[in-house]
Amino acid sequence: MYPIAYADVAAARERLRPFFDPSPVRHYPLLDELVGYGIRVHVKHENHLPTGSFKVRNGTASITALSPEAARRGVVAATTGNHGLGLAWAGAARDVAVTICVPTGNNPEKNATIRSLGATLVEVGARYDETVAACRDIALREERTLVHSTNHHEVLAGAGTMTDEWLDQVPDLDALVIALGGGSQAVGAAVVAAHRKPGLAVYAVQSAGASAQHDAWRDGTPRADAPVATFAEGIATGSTYELTFEALRCGLSDFVLASEPAIAQAVRDLWRTTHNLPEGAGAAGLAGLRLLAPRLAGQRVGIVMCGGNLDAERAAVLLAGGTP
């Protein structure tokens, strides 16, 4: 049913312990008031991890699982930002060479941070699928390990450590609402919930402007290269993925779509209530919770600020009341 087992998550968590502390979970009464319906909201601040995103879990889990020979040869990955940042950080921590491929014209702030961590940055391809193809060529030519942002067992195990950690911090959670791009967070949550707390409901939210995963979950038909139009690049997914497609269909209680203006408003609401500035994907959980709130009345619900790497240009638009 699931591509990984709880034992994989537990093993990844042990490997991650020396590298960073658990991310905090915080409760904000103003956020409870905003959501309403007697819901108590618990925010998991993955934006407080190194690189400002949960993806550092995935990167560190992958890097620390390499054999000595694979570590010597290094890794390569395609990304638009946070996956590359996580791998670059983990590579620097373990002295493993990392090459990150990004599309031409990628976010310059994220590019600069990837380079600052010592990774080799390759700007290639006008479209992300062209970037992925170039990444595969490098992996073959240089005999590097290809670490896909979703289709990779250790990536999924690393993502699962978030929920495993969360249940230590707030054991009485009733539900999680998780932004979904490739699906690593949601699949990891479902695996952990099935083992540790079967009654924990896992909900996913995606932008209505990038609904491929949602639509596939609904009708059971995989998608590839569907249109994407969202400012939340962390969930700007136009395809389904082999390792997460069936797992999401089995593990999710429901899957909702939030509009672009709703995600933009969630960015502003989280800034106002928590004084943390999330990127679009980092605010999608709140946007989804507001859609699900009538069904979750009176429950203890977790949302994830999964990333805080909002670029200055989008931040200016959002905080001025607009939608990028």
Coordinates of C-alpha atoms in Angstrom, one line a residue:
M1 CA 0.0 0.0 0.0
Y2 CA 2.8 2.4 1.0
P3 CA 6.2 2.7 -0.7
I4 CA 8.0 3.0 2.6
A5 CA 7.4 1.5 6.1
Y6 CA 7.4 3.1 9.5
A7 CA 10.8 1.5 10.2
D8 CA 12.2 3.5 7.3
V9 CA 11.0 6.7 8.9
A10 CA 12.3 5.7 12.3
A11 CA 15.7 4.9 10.7
A12 CA 15.8 8.3 8.9
R13 CA 14.9 10.1 12.1
E14 CA 17.9 8.5 13.9
R15 CA 20.2 9.6 11.1
L16 CA 18.8 13.2 11.2
R17 CA 19.2 13.6 15.0
P18 CA 22.9 14.8 14.9
F19 CA 22.1 17.5 12.3
F20 CA 19.3 19.6 13.6
D21 CA 16.8 19.9 16.4
P22 CA 13.1 19.2 16.0
S23 CA 11.1 22.1 14.5
P24 CA 8.8 23.8 17.0
V25 CA 5.0 23.4 17.2
R26 CA 3.2 26.5 18.3
H27 CA -0.4 27.4 19.2
Y28 CA -1.7 30.9 18.4
P29 CA -5.1 31.9 19.9
L30 CA -5.6 34.5 17.1
L31 CA -5.3 31.8 14.5
D32 CA -8.0 29.8 16.3
E33 CA -10.2 32.8 16.2
L34 CA -9.5 33.3 12.5
V35 CA -10.4 29.6 11.6
G36 CA -13.3 29.4 14.0
Y37 CA -15.5 26.4 14.6
G38 CA -13.8 25.7 17.9
I39 CA -10.7 24.3 16.2
R40 CA -7.4 24.5 18.0
V41 CA -4.7 25.0 15.4
H42 CA -1.2 23.7 16.0
V43 CA 1.4 25.1 13.5
K44 CA 4.5 23.0 12.8
H45 CA 7.2 25.5 12.0
E46 CA 9.3 23.7 9.4
N47 CA 10.4 27.2 8.2
H48 CA 12.6 27.2 11.3
L49 CA 14.7 24.3 10.1
P50 CA 18.1 24.9 8.3
T51 CA 17.3 26.2 4.7
G52 CA 13.9 27.4 5.9
S53 CA 12.0 24.3 4.6
F54 CA 11.0 20.7 5.5
K55 CA 13.0 19.7 2.4
V56 CA 16.2 19.7 4.5
R57 CA 14.7 16.5 6.1
N58 CA 14.5 14.8 2.7
G59 CA 17.9 16.0 1.6
T60 CA 19.6 14.9 4.8
A61 CA 17.9 11.5 4.9
S62 CA 19.1 10.9 1.3
I63 CA 22.7 12.1 1.8
T64 CA 23.1 10.1 5.1
A65 CA 21.8 6.9 3.5
L66 CA 24.5 6.9 0.7
S67 CA 27.1 4.1 0.6
P68 CA 30.7 5.3 1.0
E69 CA 31.2 4.9 -2.8
A70 CA 28.0 6.7 -3.7
A71 CA 29.0 9.5 -1.3
R72 CA 32.4 9.8 -3.0
R73 CA 30.7 10.2 -6.4
G74 CA 28.2 12.8 -5.2
V75 CA 24.5 13.4 -6.0
V76 CA 22.6 15.4 -8.5
A77 CA 19.0 16.7 -8.5
A78 CA 16.6 18.9 -10.4
T79 CA 14.7 21.6 -8.5
T80 CA 13.1 25.0 -8.5
G81 CA 14.4 25.7 -5.0
N82 CA 13.8 24.0 -1.6
H83 CA 14.7 20.5 -2.6
G84 CA 18.0 21.8 -4.0
L85 CA 18.6 23.8 -0.8
G86 CA 18.0 20.8 1.4
L87 CA 20.4 18.6 -0.6
A88 CA 23.1 21.4 -0.8
W89 CA 22.9 21.9 3.0
A90 CA 23.1 18.2 3.7
G91 CA 26.0 17.8 1.2
A92 CA 27.9 20.5 2.9
A93 CA 27.3 18.9 6.3
R94 CA 28.6 15.5 5.1
D95 CA 31.2 16.7 2.6
V96 CA 29.3 15.2 -0.3
A97 CA 29.5 16.9 -3.7
V98 CA 26.1 18.2 -4.9
T99 CA 25.0 19.4 -8.3
I100 CA 21.7 21.1 -8.6
C101 CA 19.9 21.7 -11.9
V102 CA 17.4 24.6 -12.1
P103 CA 15.4 26.0 -15.0
T104 CA 16.8 29.1 -16.7
G105 CA 15.4 32.2 -15.0
N106 CA 14.9 30.4 -11.7
N107 CA 14.4 32.4 -8.5
P108 CA 17.7 34.3 -8.1
E109 CA 17.5 34.3 -4.3
K110 CA 17.3 30.6 -4.1
N111 CA 20.0 30.1 -6.7
A112 CA 22.3 32.3 -4.7
T113 CA 21.6 30.4 -1.5
I114 CA 22.3 27.0 -3.2
R115 CA 25.6 28.3 -4.4
S116 CA 26.5 29.7 -1.0
L117 CA 26.1 26.2 0.5
G118 CA 28.9 25.0 -1.9
A119 CA 26.8 23.1 -4.4
T120 CA 27.3 23.4 -8.2
L121 CA 24.4 25.1 -9.8
V122 CA 23.5 24.4 -13.4
E123 CA 20.9 26.6 -15.0
V124 CA 19.4 24.6 -17.9
G125 CA 16.1 24.2 -19.7
A126 CA 13.4 26.7 -20.4
R127 CA 10.9 24.2 -18.8
Y128 CA 11.2 22.1 -15.7
D129 CA 10.9 18.9 -17.7
E130 CA 14.0 20.0 -19.8
T131 CA 15.8 20.6 -16.5
V132 CA 14.9 17.1 -15.3
A133 CA 16.2 15.6 -18.6
A134 CA 19.5 17.4 -18.2
C135 CA 19.8 16.3 -14.6
R136 CA 19.4 12.6 -15.7
D137 CA 22.2 13.1 -18.3
I138 CA 24.6 14.4 -15.6
A139 CA 23.7 11.5 -13.3
L140 CA 24.6 9.0 -16.1
R141 CA 27.7 10.8 -17.3
E142 CA 29.2 11.5 -13.9
E143 CA 27.9 8.3 -12.2
R144 CA 26.2 10.4 -9.5
T145 CA 23.2 9.3 -7.4
L146 CA 20.0 11.0 -8.8
V147 CA 17.8 12.2 -5.9
H148 CA 14.4 12.9 -7.2
S149 CA 12.3 15.3 -5.1
T150 CA 9.5 12.8 -4.8
N151 CA 10.3 9.4 -6.4
H152 CA 13.0 8.4 -3.9
H153 CA 12.5 6.2 -0.9
E154 CA 14.8 8.1 1.4
V155 CA 13.1 11.4 0.4
L156 CA 9.8 10.0 1.6
A157 CA 11.3 8.6 4.7
G158 CA 12.8 11.9 5.5
A159 CA 9.5 13.7 5.0
G160 CA 7.9 11.2 7.4
T161 CA 10.1 12.3 10.2
M162 CA 8.1 15.5 10.4
T163 CA 4.9 13.8 11.5
D164 CA 6.7 11.3 13.7
E165 CA 8.3 14.2 15.6
W166 CA 4.9 16.1 15.6
L167 CA 3.1 13.2 17.4
D168 CA 5.8 13.3 20.1
Q169 CA 5.1 17.0 20.5
V170 CA 1.3 17.0 20.3
P171 CA 0.1 13.4 20.8
D172 CA -3.6 14.3 20.8
L173 CA -3.8 15.7 17.3
D174 CA -7.0 14.8 15.5
A175 CA -6.1 15.8 11.9
L176 CA -3.4 17.2 9.7
V177 CA -3.9 19.5 6.7
I178 CA -0.8 19.4 4.5
A179 CA 0.1 21.3 1.3
L180 CA 0.8 18.8 -1.5
G181 CA 3.2 19.2 -4.4
G182 CA 4.9 15.8 -5.1
G183 CA 3.3 14.3 -2.0
S184 CA 6.3 13.4 0.2
Q185 CA 4.9 15.2 3.3
A186 CA 1.5 13.7 3.0
V187 CA 2.7 10.1 2.2
G188 CA 5.1 10.4 5.1
A189 CA 2.3 11.5 7.4
A190 CA 0.0 8.7 6.3
V191 CA 2.7 6.1 6.9
V192 CA 3.4 7.4 10.4
A193 CA -0.3 7.8 11.3
A194 CA -1.0 4.2 10.2
H195 CA 1.6 2.9 12.6
R196 CA 1.4 5.3 15.5
K197 CA -2.2 6.8 15.5
P198 CA -4.6 5.2 13.0
G199 CA -7.3 7.7 13.9
L200 CA -5.3 10.7 12.8
A201 CA -6.8 12.0 9.6
V202 CA -4.5 13.4 6.9
Y203 CA -5.9 16.0 4.5
A204 CA -4.2 17.5 1.5
V205 CA -4.5 20.9 -0.2
Q206 CA -3.3 22.0 -3.6
S207 CA -3.7 25.2 -5.6
A208 CA -6.7 25.3 -8.0
G209 CA -4.1 26.6 -10.5
A210 CA -2.1 23.4 -10.3
S211 CA -4.6 20.7 -9.7
A212 CA -3.1 17.6 -11.3
Q213 CA -2.5 15.7 -8.1
H214 CA -5.9 16.5 -6.8
D215 CA -7.7 15.6 -10.0
A216 CA -5.8 12.3 -10.2
W217 CA -6.7 11.5 -6.6
R218 CA -10.3 12.1 -7.5
D219 CA -10.6 10.0 -10.7
G220 CA -7.7 7.5 -10.3
T221 CA -6.0 8.5 -13.5
P222 CA -2.3 9.6 -13.3
R223 CA -1.4 12.9 -14.9
A224 CA 1.7 14.2 -16.7
D225 CA 2.6 17.8 -17.7
A226 CA -0.8 19.3 -16.8
P227 CA -1.0 23.1 -16.9
V228 CA 0.4 24.9 -13.8
A229 CA -0.5 28.5 -12.9
T230 CA 0.3 29.2 -9.2
F231 CA 2.6 31.6 -7.4
A232 CA 3.2 28.9 -4.8
E233 CA 6.1 27.1 -6.5
G234 CA 6.4 24.5 -3.8
I235 CA 3.1 23.0 -4.9
A236 CA 3.3 23.9 -8.6
T237 CA 3.0 20.3 -9.7
G238 CA 1.6 19.2 -13.1
S239 CA 2.2 15.5 -12.7
T240 CA 1.6 12.5 -10.5
Y241 CA 4.5 10.4 -9.3
E242 CA 4.9 6.6 -9.2
L243 CA 5.9 6.3 -5.5
T244 CA 3.2 8.6 -4.2
F245 CA 0.2 8.2 -6.5
E246 CA -1.4 5.1 -5.0
A247 CA -0.2 5.9 -1.5
L248 CA -2.1 9.2 -1.6
R249 CA -5.2 7.5 -2.7
C250 CA -5.0 5.1 0.2
G251 CA -3.8 7.5 2.9
L252 CA -5.7 10.7 2.5
S253 CA -9.0 11.4 4.1
D254 CA -9.8 14.1 1.6
F255 CA -8.1 16.5 -0.9
V256 CA -9.2 20.1 -1.4
L257 CA -8.3 22.9 -3.8
A258 CA -7.6 26.4 -2.6
S259 CA -7.8 29.4 -4.9
E260 CA -4.8 31.6 -5.6
P261 CA -6.4 34.6 -3.7
A262 CA -7.1 32.3 -0.8
I263 CA -3.5 31.1 -0.5
A264 CA -2.3 34.8 -0.8
Q265 CA -4.7 35.7 2.0
A266 CA -3.3 32.8 4.1
V267 CA 0.2 34.2 3.7
R268 CA -1.0 37.5 5.1
D269 CA -3.0 35.9 7.9
L270 CA -0.1 33.8 9.0
W271 CA 2.2 36.9 9.0
R272 CA -0.4 38.8 11.1
T273 CA -1.1 36.0 13.6
T274 CA 2.3 34.3 14.0
H275 CA 4.8 37.0 12.7
N276 CA 6.3 34.3 10.5
L277 CA 6.3 35.0 6.7
P278 CA 5.6 31.8 4.8
E279 CA 6.0 31.1 1.1
G280 CA 2.9 30.2 -0.8
A281 CA 3.2 26.5 -0.2
G282 CA 3.8 27.2 3.5
A283 CA 0.5 29.0 3.7
A284 CA -1.6 26.5 1.7
G285 CA -2.3 24.4 4.8
L286 CA -4.2 27.3 6.4
A287 CA -6.1 27.9 3.2
G288 CA -7.1 24.3 3.1
L289 CA -8.1 24.3 6.8
R290 CA -10.4 27.2 6.2
L291 CA -12.2 25.1 3.5
L292 CA -12.3 22.0 5.8
A293 CA -13.2 23.9 9.0
P294 CA -16.9 23.0 9.2
R295 CA -16.0 19.3 9.0
L296 CA -13.3 19.6 11.6
A297 CA -15.2 21.6 14.2
G298 CA -13.9 21.2 17.8
Q299 CA -10.9 19.2 16.7
R300 CA -7.1 19.7 17.3
V301 CA -5.7 20.3 13.8
G302 CA -2.1 20.6 12.7
I303 CA -1.0 22.7 9.7
V304 CA 2.5 22.9 8.4
M305 CA 4.4 26.1 7.6
C306 CA 6.5 23.9 5.3
G307 CA 8.6 26.7 3.9
G308 CA 9.5 30.3 4.5
N309 CA 11.6 31.0 1.4
L310 CA 9.4 33.7 0.0
D311 CA 11.3 36.0 -2.4
A312 CA 11.2 39.7 -1.9
E313 CA 9.3 40.5 -5.1
R314 CA 6.4 38.2 -4.2
A315 CA 6.5 39.3 -0.5
A316 CA 6.0 42.9 -1.5
V317 CA 2.9 42.0 -3.7
L318 CA 1.4 39.8 -1.0
L319 CA 1.9 42.1 1.9
A320 CA 0.4 44.9 -0.1
G321 CA -2.8 42.9 -0.4
G322 CA -2.3 41.4 -3.9
T323 CA -1.9 38.0 -5.5
P324 CA 1.4 37.5 -7.5

